Coordinates of C-alpha atoms and ligand atoms in Angstrom, one line a residue:
Chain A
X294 CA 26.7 30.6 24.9
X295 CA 26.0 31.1 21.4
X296 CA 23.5 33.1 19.8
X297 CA 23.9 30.7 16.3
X298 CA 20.0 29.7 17.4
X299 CA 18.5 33.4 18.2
X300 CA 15.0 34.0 16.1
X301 CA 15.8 37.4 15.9
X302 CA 14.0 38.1 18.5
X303 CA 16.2 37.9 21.2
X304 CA 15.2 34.4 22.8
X305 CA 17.0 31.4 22.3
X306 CA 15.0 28.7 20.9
X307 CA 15.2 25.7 18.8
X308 CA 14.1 25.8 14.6
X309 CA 10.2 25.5 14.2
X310 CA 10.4 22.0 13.2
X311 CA 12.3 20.5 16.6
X312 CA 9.8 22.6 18.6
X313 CA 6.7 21.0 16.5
X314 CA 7.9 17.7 17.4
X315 CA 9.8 16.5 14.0
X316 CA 8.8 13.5 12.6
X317 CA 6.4 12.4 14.9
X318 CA 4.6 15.5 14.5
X319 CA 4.1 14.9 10.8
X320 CA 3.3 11.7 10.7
X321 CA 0.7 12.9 14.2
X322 CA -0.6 15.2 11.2
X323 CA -0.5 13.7 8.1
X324 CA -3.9 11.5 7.7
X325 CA -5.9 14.2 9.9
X326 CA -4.7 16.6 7.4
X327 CA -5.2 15.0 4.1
X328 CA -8.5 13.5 5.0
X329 CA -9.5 17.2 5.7
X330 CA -8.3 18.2 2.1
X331 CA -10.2 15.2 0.5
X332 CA -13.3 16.1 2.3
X333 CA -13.0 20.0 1.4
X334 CA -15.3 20.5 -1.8
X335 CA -13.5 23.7 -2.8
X336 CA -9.7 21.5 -3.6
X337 CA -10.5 18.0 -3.9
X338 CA -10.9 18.1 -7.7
X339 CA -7.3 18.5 -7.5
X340 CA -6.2 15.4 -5.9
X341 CA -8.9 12.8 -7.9
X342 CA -6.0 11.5 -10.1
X343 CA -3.4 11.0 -7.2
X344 CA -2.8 7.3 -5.6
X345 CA -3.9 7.7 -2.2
X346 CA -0.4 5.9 -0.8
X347 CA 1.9 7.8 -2.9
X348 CA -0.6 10.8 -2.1
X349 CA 0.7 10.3 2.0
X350 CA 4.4 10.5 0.8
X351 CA 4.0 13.7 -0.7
X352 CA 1.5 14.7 1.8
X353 CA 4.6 14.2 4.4
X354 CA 6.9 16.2 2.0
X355 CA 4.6 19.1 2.3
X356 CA 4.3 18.8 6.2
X357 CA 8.0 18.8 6.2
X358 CA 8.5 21.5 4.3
X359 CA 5.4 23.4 5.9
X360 CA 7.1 22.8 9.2
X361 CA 10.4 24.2 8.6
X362 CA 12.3 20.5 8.4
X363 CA 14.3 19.5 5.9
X364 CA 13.9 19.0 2.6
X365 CA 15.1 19.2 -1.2
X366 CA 12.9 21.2 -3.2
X367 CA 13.3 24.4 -4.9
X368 CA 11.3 27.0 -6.1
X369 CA 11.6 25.3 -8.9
X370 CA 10.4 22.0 -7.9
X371 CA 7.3 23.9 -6.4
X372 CA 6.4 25.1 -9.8
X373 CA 6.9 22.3 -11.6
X374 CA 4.7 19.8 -9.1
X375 CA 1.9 22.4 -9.6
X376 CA 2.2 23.4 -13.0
X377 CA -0.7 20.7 -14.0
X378 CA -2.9 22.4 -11.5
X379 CA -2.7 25.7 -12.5
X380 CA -4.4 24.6 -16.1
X381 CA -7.1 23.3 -13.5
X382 CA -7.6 26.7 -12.7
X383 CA -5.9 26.4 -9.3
X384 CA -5.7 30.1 -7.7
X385 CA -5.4 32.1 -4.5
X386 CA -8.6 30.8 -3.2
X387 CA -7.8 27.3 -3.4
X388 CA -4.2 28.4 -1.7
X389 CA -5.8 30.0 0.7
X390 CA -8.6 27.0 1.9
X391 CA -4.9 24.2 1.7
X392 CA -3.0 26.6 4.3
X393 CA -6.6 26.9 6.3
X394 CA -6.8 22.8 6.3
X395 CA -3.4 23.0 7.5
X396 CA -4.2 25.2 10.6
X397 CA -7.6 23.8 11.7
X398 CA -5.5 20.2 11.9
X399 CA -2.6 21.7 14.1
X400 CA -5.8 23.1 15.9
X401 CA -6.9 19.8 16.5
X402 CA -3.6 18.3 17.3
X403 CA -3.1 21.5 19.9
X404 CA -0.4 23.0 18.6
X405 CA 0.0 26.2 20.2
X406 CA -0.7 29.4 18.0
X407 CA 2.1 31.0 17.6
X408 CA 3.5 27.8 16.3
X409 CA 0.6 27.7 13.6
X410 CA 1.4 31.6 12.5
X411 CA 4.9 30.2 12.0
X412 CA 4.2 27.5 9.5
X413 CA 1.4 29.5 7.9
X414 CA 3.8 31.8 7.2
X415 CA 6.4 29.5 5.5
X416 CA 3.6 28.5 3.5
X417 CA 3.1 32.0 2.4
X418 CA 7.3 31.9 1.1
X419 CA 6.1 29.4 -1.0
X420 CA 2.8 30.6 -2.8
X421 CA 4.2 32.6 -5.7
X422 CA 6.0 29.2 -6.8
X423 CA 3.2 27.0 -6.4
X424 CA 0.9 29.5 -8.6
X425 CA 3.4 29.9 -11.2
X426 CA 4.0 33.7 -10.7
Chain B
X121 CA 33.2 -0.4 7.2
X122 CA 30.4 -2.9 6.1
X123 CA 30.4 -5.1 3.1
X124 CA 27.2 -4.8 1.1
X125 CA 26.2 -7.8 -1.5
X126 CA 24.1 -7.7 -4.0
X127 CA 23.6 -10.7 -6.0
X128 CA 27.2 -11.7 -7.3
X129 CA 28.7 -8.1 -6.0
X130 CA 30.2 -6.4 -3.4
X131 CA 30.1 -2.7 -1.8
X132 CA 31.5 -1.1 1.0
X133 CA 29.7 1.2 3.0
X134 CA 31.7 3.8 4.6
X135 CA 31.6 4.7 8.0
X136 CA 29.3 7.9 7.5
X137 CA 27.7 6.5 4.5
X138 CA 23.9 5.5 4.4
X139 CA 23.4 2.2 2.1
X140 CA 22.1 4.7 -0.3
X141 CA 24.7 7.1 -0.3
X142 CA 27.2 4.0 -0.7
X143 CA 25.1 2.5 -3.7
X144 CA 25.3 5.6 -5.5
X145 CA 28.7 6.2 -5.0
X146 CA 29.3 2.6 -6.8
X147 CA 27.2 3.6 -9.5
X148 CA 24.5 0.7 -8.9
X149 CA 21.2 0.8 -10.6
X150 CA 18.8 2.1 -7.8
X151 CA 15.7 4.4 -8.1
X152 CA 15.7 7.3 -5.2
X153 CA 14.3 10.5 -4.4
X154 CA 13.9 12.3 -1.5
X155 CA 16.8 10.7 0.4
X156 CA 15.1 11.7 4.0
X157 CA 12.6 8.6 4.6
X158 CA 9.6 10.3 3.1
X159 CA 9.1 9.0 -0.5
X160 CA 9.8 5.4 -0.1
X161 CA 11.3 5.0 -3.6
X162 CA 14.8 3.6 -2.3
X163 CA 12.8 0.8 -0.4
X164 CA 14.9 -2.6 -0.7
X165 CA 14.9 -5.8 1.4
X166 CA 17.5 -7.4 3.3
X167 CA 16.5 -11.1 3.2
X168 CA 18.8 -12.7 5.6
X169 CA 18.9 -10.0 8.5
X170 CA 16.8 -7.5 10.4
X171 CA 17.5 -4.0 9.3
X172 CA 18.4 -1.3 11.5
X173 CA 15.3 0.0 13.3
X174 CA 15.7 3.9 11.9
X175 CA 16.1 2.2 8.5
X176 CA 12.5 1.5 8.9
X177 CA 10.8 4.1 10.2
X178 CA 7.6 5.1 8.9
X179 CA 7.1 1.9 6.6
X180 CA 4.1 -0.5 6.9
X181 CA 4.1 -3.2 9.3
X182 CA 3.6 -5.8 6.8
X183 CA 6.6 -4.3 4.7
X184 CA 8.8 -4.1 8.8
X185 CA 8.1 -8.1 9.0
X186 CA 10.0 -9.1 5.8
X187 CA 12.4 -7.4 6.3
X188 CA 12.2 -4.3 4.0
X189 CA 13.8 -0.7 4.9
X190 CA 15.0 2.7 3.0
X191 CA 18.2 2.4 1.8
X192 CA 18.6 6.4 2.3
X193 CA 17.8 6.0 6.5
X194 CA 20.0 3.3 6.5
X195 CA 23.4 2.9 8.3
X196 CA 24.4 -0.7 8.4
X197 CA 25.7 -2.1 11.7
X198 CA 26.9 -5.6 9.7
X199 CA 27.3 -6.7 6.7
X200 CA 24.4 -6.4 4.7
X201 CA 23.2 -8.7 1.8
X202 CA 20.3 -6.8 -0.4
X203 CA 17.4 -7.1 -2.9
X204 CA 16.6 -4.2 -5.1
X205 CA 12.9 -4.3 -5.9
X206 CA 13.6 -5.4 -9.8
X207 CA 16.2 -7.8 -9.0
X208 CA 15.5 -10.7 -11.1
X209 CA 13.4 -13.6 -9.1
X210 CA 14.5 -16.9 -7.9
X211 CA 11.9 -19.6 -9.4
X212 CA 10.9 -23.0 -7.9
X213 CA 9.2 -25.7 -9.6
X214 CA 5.8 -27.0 -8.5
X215 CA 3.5 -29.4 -9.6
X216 CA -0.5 -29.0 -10.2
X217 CA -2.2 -31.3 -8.2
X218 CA -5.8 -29.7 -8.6
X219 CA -7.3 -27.7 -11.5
X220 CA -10.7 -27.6 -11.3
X221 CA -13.9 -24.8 -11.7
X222 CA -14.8 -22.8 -9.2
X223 CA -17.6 -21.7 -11.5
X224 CA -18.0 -20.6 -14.6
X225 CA -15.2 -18.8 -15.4
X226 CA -12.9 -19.3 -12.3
X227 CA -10.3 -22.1 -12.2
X228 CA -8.8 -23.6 -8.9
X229 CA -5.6 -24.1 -9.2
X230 CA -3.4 -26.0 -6.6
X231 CA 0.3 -26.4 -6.9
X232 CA 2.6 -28.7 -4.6
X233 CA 6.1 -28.5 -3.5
X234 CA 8.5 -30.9 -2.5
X235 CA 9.9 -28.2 0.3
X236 CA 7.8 -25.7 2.5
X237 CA 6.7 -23.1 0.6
X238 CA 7.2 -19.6 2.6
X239 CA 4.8 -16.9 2.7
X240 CA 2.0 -14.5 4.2
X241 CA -1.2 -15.5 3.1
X242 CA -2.3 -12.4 1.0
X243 CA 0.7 -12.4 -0.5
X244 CA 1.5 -12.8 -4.4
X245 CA 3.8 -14.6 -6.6
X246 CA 4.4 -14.8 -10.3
X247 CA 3.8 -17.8 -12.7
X248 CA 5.9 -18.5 -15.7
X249 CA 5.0 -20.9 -18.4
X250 CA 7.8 -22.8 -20.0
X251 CA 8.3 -20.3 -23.1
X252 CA 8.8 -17.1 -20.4
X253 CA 5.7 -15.5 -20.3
X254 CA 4.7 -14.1 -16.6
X255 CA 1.7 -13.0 -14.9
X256 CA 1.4 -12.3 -11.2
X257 CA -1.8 -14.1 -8.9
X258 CA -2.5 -13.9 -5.8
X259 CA -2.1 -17.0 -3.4
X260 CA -5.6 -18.1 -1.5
X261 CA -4.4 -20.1 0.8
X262 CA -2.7 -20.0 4.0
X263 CA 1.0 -21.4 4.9
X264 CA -0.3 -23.8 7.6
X265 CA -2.1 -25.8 4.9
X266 CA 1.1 -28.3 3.3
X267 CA 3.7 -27.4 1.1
X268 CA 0.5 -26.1 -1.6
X269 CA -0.4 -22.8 -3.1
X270 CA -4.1 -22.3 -4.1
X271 CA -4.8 -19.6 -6.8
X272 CA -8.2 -18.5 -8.8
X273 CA -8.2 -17.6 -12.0
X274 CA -10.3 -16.2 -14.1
X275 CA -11.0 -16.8 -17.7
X276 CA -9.9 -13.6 -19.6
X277 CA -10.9 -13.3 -23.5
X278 CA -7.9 -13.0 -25.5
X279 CA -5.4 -13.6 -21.8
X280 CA -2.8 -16.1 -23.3
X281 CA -2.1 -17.1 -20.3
X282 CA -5.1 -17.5 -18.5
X283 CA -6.2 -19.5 -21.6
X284 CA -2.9 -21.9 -21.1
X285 CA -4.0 -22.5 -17.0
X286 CA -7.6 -23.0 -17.9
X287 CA -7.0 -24.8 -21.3
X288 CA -3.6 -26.8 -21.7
X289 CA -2.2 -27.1 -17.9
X290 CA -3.0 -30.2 -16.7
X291 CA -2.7 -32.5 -13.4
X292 CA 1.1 -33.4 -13.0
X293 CA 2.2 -30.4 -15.0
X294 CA 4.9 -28.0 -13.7
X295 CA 5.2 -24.3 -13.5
X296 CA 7.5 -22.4 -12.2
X297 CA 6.7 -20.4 -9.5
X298 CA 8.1 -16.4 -8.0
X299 CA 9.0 -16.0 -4.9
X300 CA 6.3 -14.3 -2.8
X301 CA 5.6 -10.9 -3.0
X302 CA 3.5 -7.9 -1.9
X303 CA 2.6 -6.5 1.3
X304 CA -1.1 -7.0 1.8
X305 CA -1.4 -10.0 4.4
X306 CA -2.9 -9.9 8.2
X307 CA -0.8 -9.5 10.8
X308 CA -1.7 -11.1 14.2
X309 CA -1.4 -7.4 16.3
X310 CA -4.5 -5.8 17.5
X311 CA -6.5 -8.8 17.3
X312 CA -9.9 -6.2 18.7
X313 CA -9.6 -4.3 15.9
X314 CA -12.6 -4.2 12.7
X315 CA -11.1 -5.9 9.7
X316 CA -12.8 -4.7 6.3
X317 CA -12.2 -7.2 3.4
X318 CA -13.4 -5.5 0.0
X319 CA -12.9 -7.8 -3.4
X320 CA -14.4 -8.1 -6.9
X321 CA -13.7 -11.5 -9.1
X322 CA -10.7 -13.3 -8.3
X323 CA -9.9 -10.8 -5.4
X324 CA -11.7 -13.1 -3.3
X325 CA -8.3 -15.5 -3.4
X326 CA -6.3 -13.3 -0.9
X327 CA -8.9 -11.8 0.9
X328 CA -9.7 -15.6 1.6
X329 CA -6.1 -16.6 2.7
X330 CA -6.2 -13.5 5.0
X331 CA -9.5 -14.6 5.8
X332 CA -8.3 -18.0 7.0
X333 CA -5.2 -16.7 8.9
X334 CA -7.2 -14.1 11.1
X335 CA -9.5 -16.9 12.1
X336 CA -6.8 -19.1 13.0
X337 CA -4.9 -16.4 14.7
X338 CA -8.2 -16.2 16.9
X339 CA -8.5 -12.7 15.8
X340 CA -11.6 -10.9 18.3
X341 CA -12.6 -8.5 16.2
X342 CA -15.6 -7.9 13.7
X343 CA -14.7 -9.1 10.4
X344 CA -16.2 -7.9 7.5
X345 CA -16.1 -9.7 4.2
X346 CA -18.3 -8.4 1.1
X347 CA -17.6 -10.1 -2.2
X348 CA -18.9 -8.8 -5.3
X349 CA -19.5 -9.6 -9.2
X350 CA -22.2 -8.2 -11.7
X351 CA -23.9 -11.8 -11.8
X352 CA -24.4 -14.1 -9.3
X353 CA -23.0 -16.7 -11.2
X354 CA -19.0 -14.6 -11.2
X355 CA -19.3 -15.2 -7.7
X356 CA -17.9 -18.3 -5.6
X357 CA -17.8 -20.3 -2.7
X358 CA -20.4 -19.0 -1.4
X359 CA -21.7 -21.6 0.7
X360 CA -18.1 -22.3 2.2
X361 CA -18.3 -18.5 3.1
X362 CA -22.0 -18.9 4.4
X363 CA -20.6 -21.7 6.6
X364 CA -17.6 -19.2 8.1
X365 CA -19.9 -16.9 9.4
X366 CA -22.2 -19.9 10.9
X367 CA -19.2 -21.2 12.5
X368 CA -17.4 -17.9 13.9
X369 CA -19.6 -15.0 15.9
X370 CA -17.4 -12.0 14.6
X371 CA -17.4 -13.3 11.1
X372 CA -20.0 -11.5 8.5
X373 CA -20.1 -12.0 4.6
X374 CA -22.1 -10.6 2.1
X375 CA -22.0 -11.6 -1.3
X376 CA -23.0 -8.6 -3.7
X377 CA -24.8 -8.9 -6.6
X378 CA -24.4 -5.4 -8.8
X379 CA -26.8 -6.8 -12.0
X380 CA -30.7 -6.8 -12.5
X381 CA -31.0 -10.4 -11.2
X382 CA -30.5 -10.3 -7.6
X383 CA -31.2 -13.7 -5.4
X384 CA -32.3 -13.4 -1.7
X385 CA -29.5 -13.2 1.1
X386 CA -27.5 -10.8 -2.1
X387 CA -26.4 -7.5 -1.3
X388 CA -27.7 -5.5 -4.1
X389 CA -25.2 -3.4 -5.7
X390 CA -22.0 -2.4 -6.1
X391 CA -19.8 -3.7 -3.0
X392 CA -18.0 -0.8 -2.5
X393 CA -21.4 1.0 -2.1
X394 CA -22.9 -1.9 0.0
X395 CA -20.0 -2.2 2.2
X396 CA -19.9 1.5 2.8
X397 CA -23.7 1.6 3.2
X398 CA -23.0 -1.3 5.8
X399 CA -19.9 0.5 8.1
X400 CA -20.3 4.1 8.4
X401 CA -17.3 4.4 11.1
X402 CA -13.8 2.9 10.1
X403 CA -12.1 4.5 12.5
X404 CA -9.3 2.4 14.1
X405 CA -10.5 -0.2 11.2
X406 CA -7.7 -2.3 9.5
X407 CA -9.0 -2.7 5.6
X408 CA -7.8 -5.3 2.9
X409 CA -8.7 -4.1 -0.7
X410 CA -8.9 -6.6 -3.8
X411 CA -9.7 -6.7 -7.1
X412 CA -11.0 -4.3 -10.2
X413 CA -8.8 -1.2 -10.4
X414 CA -11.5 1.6 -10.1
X415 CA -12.9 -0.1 -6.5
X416 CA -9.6 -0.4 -5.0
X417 CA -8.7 3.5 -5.8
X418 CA -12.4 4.6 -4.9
X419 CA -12.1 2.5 -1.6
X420 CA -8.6 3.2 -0.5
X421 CA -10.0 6.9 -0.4
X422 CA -13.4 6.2 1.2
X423 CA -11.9 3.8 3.6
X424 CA -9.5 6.6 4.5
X425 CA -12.3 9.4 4.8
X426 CA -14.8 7.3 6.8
X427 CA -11.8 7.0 9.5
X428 CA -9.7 4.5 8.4
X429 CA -5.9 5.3 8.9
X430 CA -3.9 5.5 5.9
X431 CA -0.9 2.6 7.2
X432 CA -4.0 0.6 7.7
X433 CA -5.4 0.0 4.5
X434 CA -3.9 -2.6 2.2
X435 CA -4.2 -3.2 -1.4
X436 CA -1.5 -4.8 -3.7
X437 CA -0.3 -2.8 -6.8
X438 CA -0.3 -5.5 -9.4
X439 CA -3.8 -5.7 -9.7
X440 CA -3.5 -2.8 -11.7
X441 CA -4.6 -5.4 -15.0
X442 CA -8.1 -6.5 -14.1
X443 CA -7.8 -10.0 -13.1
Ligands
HEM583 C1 1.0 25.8 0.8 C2 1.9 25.7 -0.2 C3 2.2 24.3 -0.8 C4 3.3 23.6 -0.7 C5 4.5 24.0 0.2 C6 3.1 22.4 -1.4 C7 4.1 21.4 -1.5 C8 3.9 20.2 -2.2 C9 4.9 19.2 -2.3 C10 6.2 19.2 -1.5 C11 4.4 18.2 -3.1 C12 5.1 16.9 -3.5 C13 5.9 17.1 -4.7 C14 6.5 15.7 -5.1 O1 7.3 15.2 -4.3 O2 6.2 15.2 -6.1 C15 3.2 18.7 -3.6 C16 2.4 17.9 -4.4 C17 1.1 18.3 -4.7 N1 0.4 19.4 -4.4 FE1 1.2 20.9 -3.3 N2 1.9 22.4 -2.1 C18 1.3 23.6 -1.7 C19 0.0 24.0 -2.2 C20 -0.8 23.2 -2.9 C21 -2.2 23.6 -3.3 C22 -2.8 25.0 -3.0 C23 -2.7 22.6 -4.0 C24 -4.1 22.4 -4.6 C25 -5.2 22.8 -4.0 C26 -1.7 21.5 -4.1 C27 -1.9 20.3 -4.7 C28 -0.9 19.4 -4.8 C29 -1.1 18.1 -5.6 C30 -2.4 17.6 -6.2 C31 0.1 17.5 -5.5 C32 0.4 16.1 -6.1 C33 0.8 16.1 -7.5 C34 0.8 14.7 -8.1 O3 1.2 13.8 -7.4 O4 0.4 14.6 -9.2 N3 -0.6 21.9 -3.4 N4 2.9 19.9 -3.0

């Protein structure tokens, strides 16, 4: 045996993604999700201007990346997609209530919780990027 | 190794090469981003041959049946012959064998062909008059009906070429005609489920075809059809719809009336408002979208937060101009 797939914790398991369920598990998440964010007064302002189909392509870039799969962007990338935000005032708070959207619909979708504090916590990797500090 | 063709060329796709991979490598023309399936912006078609299945993973049904896949997902297993989105368009002549008014700013517009004419009512094409000029319409009718395609079209002040259909096209004419686009038609799958039909204007036309083919396809499900204009007198065939909804049990139309003057049997107001005022639950709800830009971007959002799922809501891009 190998230990090329230990957590760091001693126990052999599979990356985040393959034990979310992949694919299937964004596209599971991907309209519960985003009609949460649309319906959540405190961030909706931001996506008025976005075309709700190419809006469910990025959505499923964010899941993907939120979920540990694969993907292309940078740091850089993440600055640069929220750069027109952040003159629309976007701050922790509104951070805070996309990464909360994001748990309540894994909630729903029963995803277990230590699965959730997982992809919370790639999203936290990611916040200084995406408020341009 | 597979050959790929596109128009007069030929690739070859290596062994461990997606399409995309090999189209890049022969430094064709195609637009890409992601390269894992999710942003859609490598779609092409193959016309001739079903794609692989993972080539089409997470695309729209309607986009599945003709044939279109992601270049980046896809590893050929044949040769491959394929349509890049901008390719230029293969035209066919037809001849107009009906212009007449619809009311009073809306021509009907029938054109014949000598061969069948294939396509998914909903669907679009492009006209071209003889000097090169191109605007895209929506077909109204379905493919069972001869080798004809119905279109409406309104009047617009200052269109040149709306002005050329209404004003210089005449009965015998010919115009050459696209090959048929777009993905917003009915599918005959889940024939229970609620179909919503939204339009403004002219976006009656393919909301009618689609009309026609769920009815014919003995679709079960309620049907929805609101139809709406600022003046009564922007709105048509009303009587023909009237006479649907007599005929079929699941079948419901309401014309919309949004201006001061409203008739009885007229929903009164916008028609996004009255159709959302009308169906409070989409949920599961398959929803066709037509017509003035700001209603199909305020719907496809609506739709989607009163339930509807976002692979199940259709609206066609061209429509961006107003027609
Ligand atoms: C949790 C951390 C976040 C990650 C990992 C993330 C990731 C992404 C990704 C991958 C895209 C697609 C970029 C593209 O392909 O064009 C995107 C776009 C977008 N994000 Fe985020 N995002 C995050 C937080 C936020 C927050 C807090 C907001 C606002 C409340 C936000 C609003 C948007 C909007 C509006 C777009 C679309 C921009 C456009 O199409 O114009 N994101 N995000």
């Amino acid at each position: 045996m190998t230990d090329t797939q230990n957590n760091g914790e001693g126990i052999m398991s599979k990356p985040l993604y393959e034990r979310i369920g992949g694919e299937p598990a964004v596209n599971a998440a991907v309209d519960i999700f985003y009609r949460k964010v649309l319906s959540d007064d405190r961030i909706n302002r931001f996506f008025d201007n976005v075309d709700m189909e190419k809006q469910a392509a990025k959505q499923k870039s964010f899941l993907t990346m939120a979920f540990g799969g694969p993907h292309n962007y940078t740091g850089e990338d993440m600055r640069k997609g929220h750069a027109h935000l952040l003159k629309m005032g976007l701050d922790d708070s509104h951070f805070d209530a996309v990464v909360e959207n994001l748990g309540a619909t894994l909630e729903e979708l029963n995803v277990p919780q230590e699965l959730i504090t997982e992809v919370v916590a790639i999203c936290e990797t990611t916040r200084n990027d995406v408020l341009g500090r | 190794m597979y050959k790929l063709t596109i128009e007069e060329n030929t690739y070859s796709c290596q062994p461990d090469e997606t399409v995309l991979d090999a189209l890049l490598r022969e430094n064709v023309n195609i637009s890409y981003a992601c390269k894992k399936g999710t942003c859609h912006s490598c779609m092409v078609r193959s016309p001739d041959i079903l794609p692989p299945q993972a080539a089409q993973a997470g695309l729209k049904n309607t986009l599945k049946k003709h044939n279109h896949f992601l270049a980046c997902l896809c590893h050929p297993e044949q040769d491959m012959v394929i349509k890049l989105p901008d390719q230029s368009e293969f035209y066919t002549q037809g001849t107009v064998v009906a212009n007449e008014m619809l009311n009073r700013n809306t021509l009907l517009l029938i054109i014949a062909f000598k061969d069948a004419f294939e396509f998914n009512a909903g669907q679009f094409v492009n006209l071209q008059r003889p000097d090169g000029l191109t605007r895209s319409y929506s077909i109204a009718n379905t493919p069972q009906e001869s080798n004809t395609l119905e279109f409406h079209i309104r009047r617009l002040a200052n269109g040149r070429f709306s002005e050329w259909l209404h004003d210089e096209l005449k009965v015998g004419d010919t115009v050459a005609v696209s090959e048929p686009r777009g993905h917003c038609f009915y599918l005959p799958e889940r024939s229970d489920q609620g179909i919503l039909l939204v339009g403004t204007g002219t976006g009656l036309a393919p909301l009618a075809g689609i009309l026609t083919d769920a009815l014919a396809h003995g679709h079960s499900g309620p049907i929805y059809l609101f139809h709406g204009s600022r003046e009564v007198e922007d709105l048509y065939r009303i009587d023909e719809m009237r006479q649907l909804s007599r005929q079929h049990e699941n079948f419901h139309y309401v014309p919309c009336v949004s201006g001061h003057h409203v008739p009885e049997g007229f929903g009164h107001g916008r028609v996004n408002e009255v159709a959302l005022s009308s169906l409070t639950d989409l949920k599961g709800w398959r929803v066709f979208l037509c017509g003035h830009p700001e209603m199909v971007n305020q719907m496809k959002k609506m739709t989607f937060l009163k339930g509807a799922a976002s692979a199940d809501i259709y609206a066609d891009a061209f429509l961006a101009s107003p027609s």
